[in-house]
Coordinates of C-alpha atoms and ligand atoms in Angstrom, one line a residue:
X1 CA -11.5 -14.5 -42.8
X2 CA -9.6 -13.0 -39.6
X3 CA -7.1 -10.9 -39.4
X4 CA -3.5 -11.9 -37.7
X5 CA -0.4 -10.0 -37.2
X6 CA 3.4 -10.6 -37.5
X7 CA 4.6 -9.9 -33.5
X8 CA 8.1 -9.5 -32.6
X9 CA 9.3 -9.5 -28.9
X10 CA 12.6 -7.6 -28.2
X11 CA 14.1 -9.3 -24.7
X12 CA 12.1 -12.4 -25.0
X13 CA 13.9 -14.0 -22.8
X14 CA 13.5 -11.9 -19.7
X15 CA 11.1 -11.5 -16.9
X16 CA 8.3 -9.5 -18.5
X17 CA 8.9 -11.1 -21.8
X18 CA 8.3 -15.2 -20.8
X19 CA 5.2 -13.3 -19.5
X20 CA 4.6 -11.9 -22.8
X21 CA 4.8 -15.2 -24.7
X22 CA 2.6 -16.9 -21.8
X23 CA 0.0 -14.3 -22.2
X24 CA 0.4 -13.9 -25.9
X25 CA -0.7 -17.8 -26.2
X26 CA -3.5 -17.7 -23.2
X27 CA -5.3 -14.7 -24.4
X28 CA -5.4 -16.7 -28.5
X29 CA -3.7 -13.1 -29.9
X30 CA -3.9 -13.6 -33.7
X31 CA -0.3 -14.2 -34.9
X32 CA 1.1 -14.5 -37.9
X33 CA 4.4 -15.0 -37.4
X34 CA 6.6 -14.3 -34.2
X35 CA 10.2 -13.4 -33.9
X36 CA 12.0 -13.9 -30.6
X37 CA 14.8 -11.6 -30.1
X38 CA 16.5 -10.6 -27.2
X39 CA 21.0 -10.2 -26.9
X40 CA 23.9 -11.8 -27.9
X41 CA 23.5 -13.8 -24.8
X42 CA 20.8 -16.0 -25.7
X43 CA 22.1 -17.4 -28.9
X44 CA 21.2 -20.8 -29.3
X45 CA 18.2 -20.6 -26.6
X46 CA 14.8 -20.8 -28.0
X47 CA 11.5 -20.8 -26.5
X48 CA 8.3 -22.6 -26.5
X49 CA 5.1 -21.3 -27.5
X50 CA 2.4 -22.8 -28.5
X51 CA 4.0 -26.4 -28.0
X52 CA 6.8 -25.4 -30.4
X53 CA 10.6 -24.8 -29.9
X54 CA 11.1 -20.8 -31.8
X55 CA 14.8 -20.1 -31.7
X56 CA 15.6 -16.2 -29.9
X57 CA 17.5 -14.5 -32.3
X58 CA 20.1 -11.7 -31.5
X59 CA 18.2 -8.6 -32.1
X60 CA 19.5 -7.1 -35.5
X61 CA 18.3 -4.3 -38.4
X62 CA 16.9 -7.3 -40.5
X63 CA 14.9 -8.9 -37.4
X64 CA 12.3 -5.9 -38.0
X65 CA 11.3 -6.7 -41.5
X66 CA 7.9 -7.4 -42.1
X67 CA 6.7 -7.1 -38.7
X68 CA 3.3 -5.4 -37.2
X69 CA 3.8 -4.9 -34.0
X70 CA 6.7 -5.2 -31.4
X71 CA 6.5 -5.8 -28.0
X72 CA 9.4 -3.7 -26.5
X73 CA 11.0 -5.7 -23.0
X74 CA 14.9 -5.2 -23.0
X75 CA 15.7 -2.2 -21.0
X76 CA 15.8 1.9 -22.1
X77 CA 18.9 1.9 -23.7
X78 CA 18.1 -1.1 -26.0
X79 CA 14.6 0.3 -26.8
X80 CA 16.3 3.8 -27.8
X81 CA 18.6 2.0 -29.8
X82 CA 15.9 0.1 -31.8
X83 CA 12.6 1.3 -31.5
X84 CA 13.1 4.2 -33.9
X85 CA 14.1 1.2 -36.1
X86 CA 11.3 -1.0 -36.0
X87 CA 9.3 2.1 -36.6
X88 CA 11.2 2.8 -40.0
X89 CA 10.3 -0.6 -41.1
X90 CA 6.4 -0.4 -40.9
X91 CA 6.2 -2.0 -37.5
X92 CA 4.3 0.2 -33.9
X93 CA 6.1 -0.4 -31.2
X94 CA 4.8 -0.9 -27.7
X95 CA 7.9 -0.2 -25.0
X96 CA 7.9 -1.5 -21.6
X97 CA 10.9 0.6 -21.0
X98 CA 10.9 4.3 -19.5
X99 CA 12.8 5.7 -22.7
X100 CA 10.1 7.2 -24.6
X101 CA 7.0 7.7 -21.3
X102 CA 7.2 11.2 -21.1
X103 CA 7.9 12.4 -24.8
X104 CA 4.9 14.7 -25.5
X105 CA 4.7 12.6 -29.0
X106 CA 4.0 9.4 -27.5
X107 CA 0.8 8.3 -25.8
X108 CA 1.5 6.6 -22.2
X109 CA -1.1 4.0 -21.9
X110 CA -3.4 1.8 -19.6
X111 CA -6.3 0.7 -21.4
X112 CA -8.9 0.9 -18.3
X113 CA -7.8 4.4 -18.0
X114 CA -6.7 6.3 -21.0
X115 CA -7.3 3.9 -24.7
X116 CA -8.6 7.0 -26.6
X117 CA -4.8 8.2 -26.5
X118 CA -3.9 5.3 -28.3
X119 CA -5.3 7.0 -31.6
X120 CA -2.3 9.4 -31.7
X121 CA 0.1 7.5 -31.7
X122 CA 3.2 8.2 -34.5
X123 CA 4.7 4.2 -34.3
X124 CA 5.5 4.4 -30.1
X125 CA 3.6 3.1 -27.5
X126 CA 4.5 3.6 -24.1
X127 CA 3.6 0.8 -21.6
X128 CA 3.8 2.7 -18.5
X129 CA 5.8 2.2 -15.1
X130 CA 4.5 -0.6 -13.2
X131 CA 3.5 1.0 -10.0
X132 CA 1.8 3.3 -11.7
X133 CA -0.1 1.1 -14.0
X134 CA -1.1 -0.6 -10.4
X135 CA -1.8 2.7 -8.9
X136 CA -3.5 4.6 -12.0
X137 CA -6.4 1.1 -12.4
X138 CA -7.1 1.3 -9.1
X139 CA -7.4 5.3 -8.5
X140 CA -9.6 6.3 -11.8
X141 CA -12.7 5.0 -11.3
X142 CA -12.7 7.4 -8.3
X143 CA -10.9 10.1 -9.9
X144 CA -14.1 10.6 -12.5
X145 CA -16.5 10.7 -10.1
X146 CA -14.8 13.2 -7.9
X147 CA -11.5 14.6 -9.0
X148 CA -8.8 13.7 -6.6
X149 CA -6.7 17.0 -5.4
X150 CA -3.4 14.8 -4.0
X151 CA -1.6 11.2 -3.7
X152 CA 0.6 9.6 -1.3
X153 CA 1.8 6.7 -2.6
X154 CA 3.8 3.8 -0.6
X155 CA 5.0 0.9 -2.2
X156 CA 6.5 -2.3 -1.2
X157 CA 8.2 -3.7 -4.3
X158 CA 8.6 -7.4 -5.6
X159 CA 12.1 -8.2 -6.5
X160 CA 11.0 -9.4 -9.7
X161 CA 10.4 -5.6 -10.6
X162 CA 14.1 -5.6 -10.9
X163 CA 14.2 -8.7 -14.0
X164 CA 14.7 -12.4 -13.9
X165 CA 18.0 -12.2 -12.5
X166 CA 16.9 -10.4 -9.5
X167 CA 14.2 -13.2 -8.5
X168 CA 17.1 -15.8 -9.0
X169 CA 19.6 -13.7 -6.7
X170 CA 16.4 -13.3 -3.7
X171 CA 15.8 -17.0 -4.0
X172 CA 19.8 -17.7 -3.4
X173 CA 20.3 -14.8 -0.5
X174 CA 17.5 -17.0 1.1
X175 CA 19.1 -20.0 0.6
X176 CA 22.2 -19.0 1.5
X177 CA 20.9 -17.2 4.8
X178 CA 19.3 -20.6 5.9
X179 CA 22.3 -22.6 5.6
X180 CA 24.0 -19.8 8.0
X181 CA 26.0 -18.2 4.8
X182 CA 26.4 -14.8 4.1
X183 CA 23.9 -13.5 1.3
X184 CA 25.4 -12.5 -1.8
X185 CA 24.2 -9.0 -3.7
X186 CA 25.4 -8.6 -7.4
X187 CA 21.8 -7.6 -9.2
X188 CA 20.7 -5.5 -6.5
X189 CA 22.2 -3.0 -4.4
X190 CA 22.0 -4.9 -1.4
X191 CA 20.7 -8.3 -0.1
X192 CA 17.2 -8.2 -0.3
X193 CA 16.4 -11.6 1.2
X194 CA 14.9 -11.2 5.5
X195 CA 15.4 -7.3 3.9
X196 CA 13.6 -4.0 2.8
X197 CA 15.5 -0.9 1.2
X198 CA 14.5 2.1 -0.7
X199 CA 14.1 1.5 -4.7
X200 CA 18.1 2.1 -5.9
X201 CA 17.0 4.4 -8.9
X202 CA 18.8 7.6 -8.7
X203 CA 18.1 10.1 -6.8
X204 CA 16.9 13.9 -8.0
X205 CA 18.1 16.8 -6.1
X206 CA 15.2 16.3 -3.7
X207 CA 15.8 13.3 -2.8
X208 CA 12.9 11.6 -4.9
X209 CA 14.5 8.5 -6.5
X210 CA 13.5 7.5 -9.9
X211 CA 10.5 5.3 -9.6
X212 CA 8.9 8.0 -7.3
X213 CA 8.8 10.3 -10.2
X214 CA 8.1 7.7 -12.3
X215 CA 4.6 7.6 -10.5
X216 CA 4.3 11.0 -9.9
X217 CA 5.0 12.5 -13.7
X218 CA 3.3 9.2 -15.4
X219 CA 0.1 9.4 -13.9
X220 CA -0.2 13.1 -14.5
X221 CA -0.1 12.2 -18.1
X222 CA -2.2 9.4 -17.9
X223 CA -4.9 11.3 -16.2
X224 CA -4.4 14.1 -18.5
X225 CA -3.7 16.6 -15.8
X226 CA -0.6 17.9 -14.0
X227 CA -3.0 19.7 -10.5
X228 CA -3.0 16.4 -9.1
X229 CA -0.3 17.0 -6.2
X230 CA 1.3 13.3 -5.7
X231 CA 4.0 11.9 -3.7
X232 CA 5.9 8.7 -3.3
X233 CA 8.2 6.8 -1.6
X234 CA 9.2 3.2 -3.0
X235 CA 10.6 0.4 -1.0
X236 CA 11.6 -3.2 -2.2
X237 CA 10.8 -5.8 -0.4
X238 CA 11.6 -9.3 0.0
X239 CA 8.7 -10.8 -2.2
X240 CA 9.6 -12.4 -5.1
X241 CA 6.7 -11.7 -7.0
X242 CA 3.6 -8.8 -7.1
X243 CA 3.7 -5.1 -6.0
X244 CA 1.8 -3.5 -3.0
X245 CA 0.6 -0.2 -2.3
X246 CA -0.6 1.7 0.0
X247 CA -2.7 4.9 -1.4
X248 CA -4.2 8.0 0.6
X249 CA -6.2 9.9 -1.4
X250 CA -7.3 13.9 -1.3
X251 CA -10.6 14.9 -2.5
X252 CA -12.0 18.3 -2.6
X253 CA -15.2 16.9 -0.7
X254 CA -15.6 14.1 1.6
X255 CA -15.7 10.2 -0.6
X256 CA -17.1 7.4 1.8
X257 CA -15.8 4.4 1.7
X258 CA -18.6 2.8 0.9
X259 CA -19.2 5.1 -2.3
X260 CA -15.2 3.6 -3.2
X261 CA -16.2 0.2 -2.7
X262 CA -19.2 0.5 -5.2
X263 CA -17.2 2.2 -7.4
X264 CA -14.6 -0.1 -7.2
X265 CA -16.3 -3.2 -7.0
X266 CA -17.7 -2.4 -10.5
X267 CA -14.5 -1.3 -12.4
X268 CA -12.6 -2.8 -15.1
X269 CA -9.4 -4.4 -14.2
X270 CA -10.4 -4.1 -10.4
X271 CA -11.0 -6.9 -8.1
X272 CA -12.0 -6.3 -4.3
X273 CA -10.3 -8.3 -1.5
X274 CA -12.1 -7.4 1.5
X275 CA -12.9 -9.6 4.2
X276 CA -12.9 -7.3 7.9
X277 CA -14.0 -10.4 9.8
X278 CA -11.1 -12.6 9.0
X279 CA -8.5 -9.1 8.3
X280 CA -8.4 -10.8 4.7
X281 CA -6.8 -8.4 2.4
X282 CA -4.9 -8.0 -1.0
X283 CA -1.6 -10.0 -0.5
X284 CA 0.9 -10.5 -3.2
X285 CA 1.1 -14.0 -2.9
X286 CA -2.8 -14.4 -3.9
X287 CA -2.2 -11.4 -6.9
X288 CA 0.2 -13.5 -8.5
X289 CA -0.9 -14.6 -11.9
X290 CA -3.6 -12.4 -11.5
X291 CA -5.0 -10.2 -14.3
X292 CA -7.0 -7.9 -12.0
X293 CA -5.2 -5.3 -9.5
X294 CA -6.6 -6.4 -5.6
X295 CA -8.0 -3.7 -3.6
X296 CA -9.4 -3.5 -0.2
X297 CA -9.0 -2.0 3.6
X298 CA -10.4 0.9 1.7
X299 CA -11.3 3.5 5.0
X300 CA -11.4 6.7 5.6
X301 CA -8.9 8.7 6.6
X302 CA -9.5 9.9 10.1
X303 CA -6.5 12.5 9.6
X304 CA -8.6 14.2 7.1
X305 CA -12.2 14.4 6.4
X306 CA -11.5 14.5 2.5
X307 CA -9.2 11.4 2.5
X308 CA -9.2 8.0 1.5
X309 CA -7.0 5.0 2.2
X310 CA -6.5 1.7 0.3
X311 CA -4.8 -1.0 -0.1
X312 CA -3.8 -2.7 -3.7
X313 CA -1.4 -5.8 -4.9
X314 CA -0.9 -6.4 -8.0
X315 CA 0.9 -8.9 -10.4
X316 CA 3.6 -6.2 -11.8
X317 CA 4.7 -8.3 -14.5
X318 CA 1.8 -8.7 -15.8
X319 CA -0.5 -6.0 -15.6
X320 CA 2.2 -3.9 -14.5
X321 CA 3.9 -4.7 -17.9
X322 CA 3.2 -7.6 -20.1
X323 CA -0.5 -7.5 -19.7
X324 CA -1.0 -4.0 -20.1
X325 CA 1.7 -4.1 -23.3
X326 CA -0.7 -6.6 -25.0
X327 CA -4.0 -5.0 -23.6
X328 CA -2.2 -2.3 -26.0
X329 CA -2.3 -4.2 -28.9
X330 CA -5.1 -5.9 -28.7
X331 CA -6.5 -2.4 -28.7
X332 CA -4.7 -1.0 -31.9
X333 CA -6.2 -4.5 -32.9
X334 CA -9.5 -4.0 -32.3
X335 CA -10.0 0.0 -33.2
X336 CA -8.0 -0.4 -36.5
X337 CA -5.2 1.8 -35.6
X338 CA -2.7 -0.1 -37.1
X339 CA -1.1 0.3 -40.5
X340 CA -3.7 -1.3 -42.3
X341 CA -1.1 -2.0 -45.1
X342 CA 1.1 -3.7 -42.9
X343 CA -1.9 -5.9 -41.3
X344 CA -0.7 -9.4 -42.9
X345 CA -4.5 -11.3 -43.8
X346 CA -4.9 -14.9 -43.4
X347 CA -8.0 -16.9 -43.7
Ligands
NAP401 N1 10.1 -6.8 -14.3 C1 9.1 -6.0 -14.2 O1 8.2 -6.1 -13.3 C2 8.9 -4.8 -15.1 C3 7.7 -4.1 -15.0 C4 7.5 -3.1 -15.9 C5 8.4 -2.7 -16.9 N2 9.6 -3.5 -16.9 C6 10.5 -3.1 -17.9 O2 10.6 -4.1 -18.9 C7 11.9 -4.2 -19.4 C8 12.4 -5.6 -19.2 O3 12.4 -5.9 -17.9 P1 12.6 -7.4 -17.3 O4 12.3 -7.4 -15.9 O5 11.9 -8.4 -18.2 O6 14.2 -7.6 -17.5 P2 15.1 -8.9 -17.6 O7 14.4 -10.0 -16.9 O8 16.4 -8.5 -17.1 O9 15.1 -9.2 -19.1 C9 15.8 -8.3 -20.0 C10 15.6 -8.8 -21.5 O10 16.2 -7.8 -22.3 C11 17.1 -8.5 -23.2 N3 18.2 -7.6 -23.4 C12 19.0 -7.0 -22.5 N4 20.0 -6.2 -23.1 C13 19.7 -6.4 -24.5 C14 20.4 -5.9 -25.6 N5 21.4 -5.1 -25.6 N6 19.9 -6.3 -26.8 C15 18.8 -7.1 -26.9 N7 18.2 -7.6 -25.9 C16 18.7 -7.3 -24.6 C17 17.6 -9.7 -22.4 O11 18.1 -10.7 -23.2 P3 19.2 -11.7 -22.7 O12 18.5 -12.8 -22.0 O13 19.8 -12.2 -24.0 O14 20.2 -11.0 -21.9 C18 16.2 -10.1 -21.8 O15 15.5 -10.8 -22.7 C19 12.7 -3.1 -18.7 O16 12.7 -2.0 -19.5 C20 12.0 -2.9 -17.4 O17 12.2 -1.7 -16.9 C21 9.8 -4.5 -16.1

């Protein structure tokens, strides 16, 4: 007799959640039932999984009943708006949205780094940001063995970080630059296409946009400690798919890269990419589909003789979002933690 569990995906139909379904049916998660829900907009689509047509229903009050777990993909406001709901009706939800990262109440999790969290959690799950997901598997291993004193974070971010609709509007700008016609921008600030601007989240008072503090603030709560100094500054960049980043690290005492390597040849979630003959590194096109985060060019910093430097790419919709989310469940799977009334049992 196994266990399976009556799923729910709220913005089915968007970049991170086609990932979800694709990921859902790869990794066998035991399902019961699954509900496809997503906006007005998609009445009438309905997806494949697992060589079946389910129809993507309008998100609604009733679309929660009787379900385990939901997996959260359709922006803040829309997770604000129903998460609470979904909660009332039995179900944990797992959010890929920032709405709920930084509430003391809810654990913020990446299950290479922090799973024990998972245990308090009151219905809410945050998945977190996806640079930092990238950033946070890559930086831990080190972190335990030598506590890291400061990050500086650079990123060069996919357009598909910004939903389906921004990889559609990159691939047009392209097309429309080759033909000799002007790009069009309507999903993103500005043509992104032969382009690179800094990430259009707002901007604080210091002039750190969003998905800087994002990073900074998430992965102090994922590491469990705010001493770590960090700072960011996050670009996007023409690439339709995968995140890059570039990482100095700050230790109290000197970490040679070849103690990193070992370390980080042997972590979970970790793959290196290191090849200094050929100058073969992590590239986004080869972490595409990729489960594990690439890292290499890891050096020492010859500014500092306590610093680090590496290099990581990284599939952001999927462990930077959909992979993670359902690394998440499998978890609550696995350790019990969900409602054990509300498991459904089929044998
Ligand atoms: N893309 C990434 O790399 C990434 C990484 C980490 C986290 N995230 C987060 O994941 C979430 C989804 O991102 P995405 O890139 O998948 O976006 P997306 O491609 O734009 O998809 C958005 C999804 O949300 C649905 N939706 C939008 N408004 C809705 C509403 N009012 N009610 C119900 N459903 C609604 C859409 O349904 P319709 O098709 O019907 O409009 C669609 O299914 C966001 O919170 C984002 O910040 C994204």
């Amino acid at each position: 007799m196994s266990k399976s569990y009556r799923l729910a995906i709220l913005g089915a139909t968007g970049a991170v959640g086609t990932e979800l379904l694709e990921l859902l049916e790869s990794r066998n998660f035991p399902i019961a039932d699954l509900k496809l829900l997503a906006s007005e907009r998609s009445a009438g689509r309905s997806l494949r999984f697992k060589g079946e047509n389910i129809p993507v229903e309008p998100v609604s009050d009733r679309a929660f009943e009787n379900v385990d777990i939901v997996l959260a993909s359709a922006g803040g406001s829309t997770s604000k708006a129903w998460a609470a709901v979904a909660v009332a009706k039995g179900a944990v939800v797992i959010d890929n949205s920032s709405a709920f990262r930084m509430n003391p109440e809810v654990p913020l999790i990446v299950p290479e780094v922090n799973p024990l969290a998972a245990a308090n959690h009151q219905g809410i799950i945050a998945n977190p940001n996806c640079t930092t997901i990238l950033m946070t598997v890559a930086v831990w291993p080190l972190h335990k063995v030598k506590p890291v004193q400061r990050i500086v974070a650079s990123t060069y971010q996919s357009a598909s970080g910004a939903g389906a609709r921004a990889m559609a509007e990159v691939k047009a700008q392209t097309s429309a630059i080759l033909q000799g016609q002007p790009p069009v921008a309507k999903v993103l600030p500005y043509p992104l296409a032969f382009n690179l601007f800094p990430h259009n989240s707002p901007l604080n008072d210091l002039g750190y946009c969003e998905e800087e503090m994002k990073m900074v603030n998430e992965t102090r709560k994922i590491f469990g400690t705010q001493q770590i100094r960090i700072t960011a500054t996050c670009i996007r960049v023409p690439v339709l798919r995968a995140h890059s980043e570039a990482i100095n690290l700050e230790f109290e005492t000197p970490f040679s890269a070849e103690e990193a390597r070992e370390i980080l040849n042997s972590s979970p979630g970790v793959k290196l990419v290191e090849d200094w003959k050929t100058n073969h590194f992590p590239m986004p096109i080869e972490a595409t589909g990729k489960d594990e985060v690439l890292v290499g060019r890891i050096r020492q910093d010859i500014s500092h003789p306590c610093g680090l430097e590496l290099w990581l790419c990284g599939d952001q919709i999927r462990k930077g979002a959909a992979l993670n989310a359902i690394q998440i469940a499998e978890l609550l799977v696995e350790k019990n933690l969900l409602q054990p009334s509300k498991a459904y049992v089929s044998s």
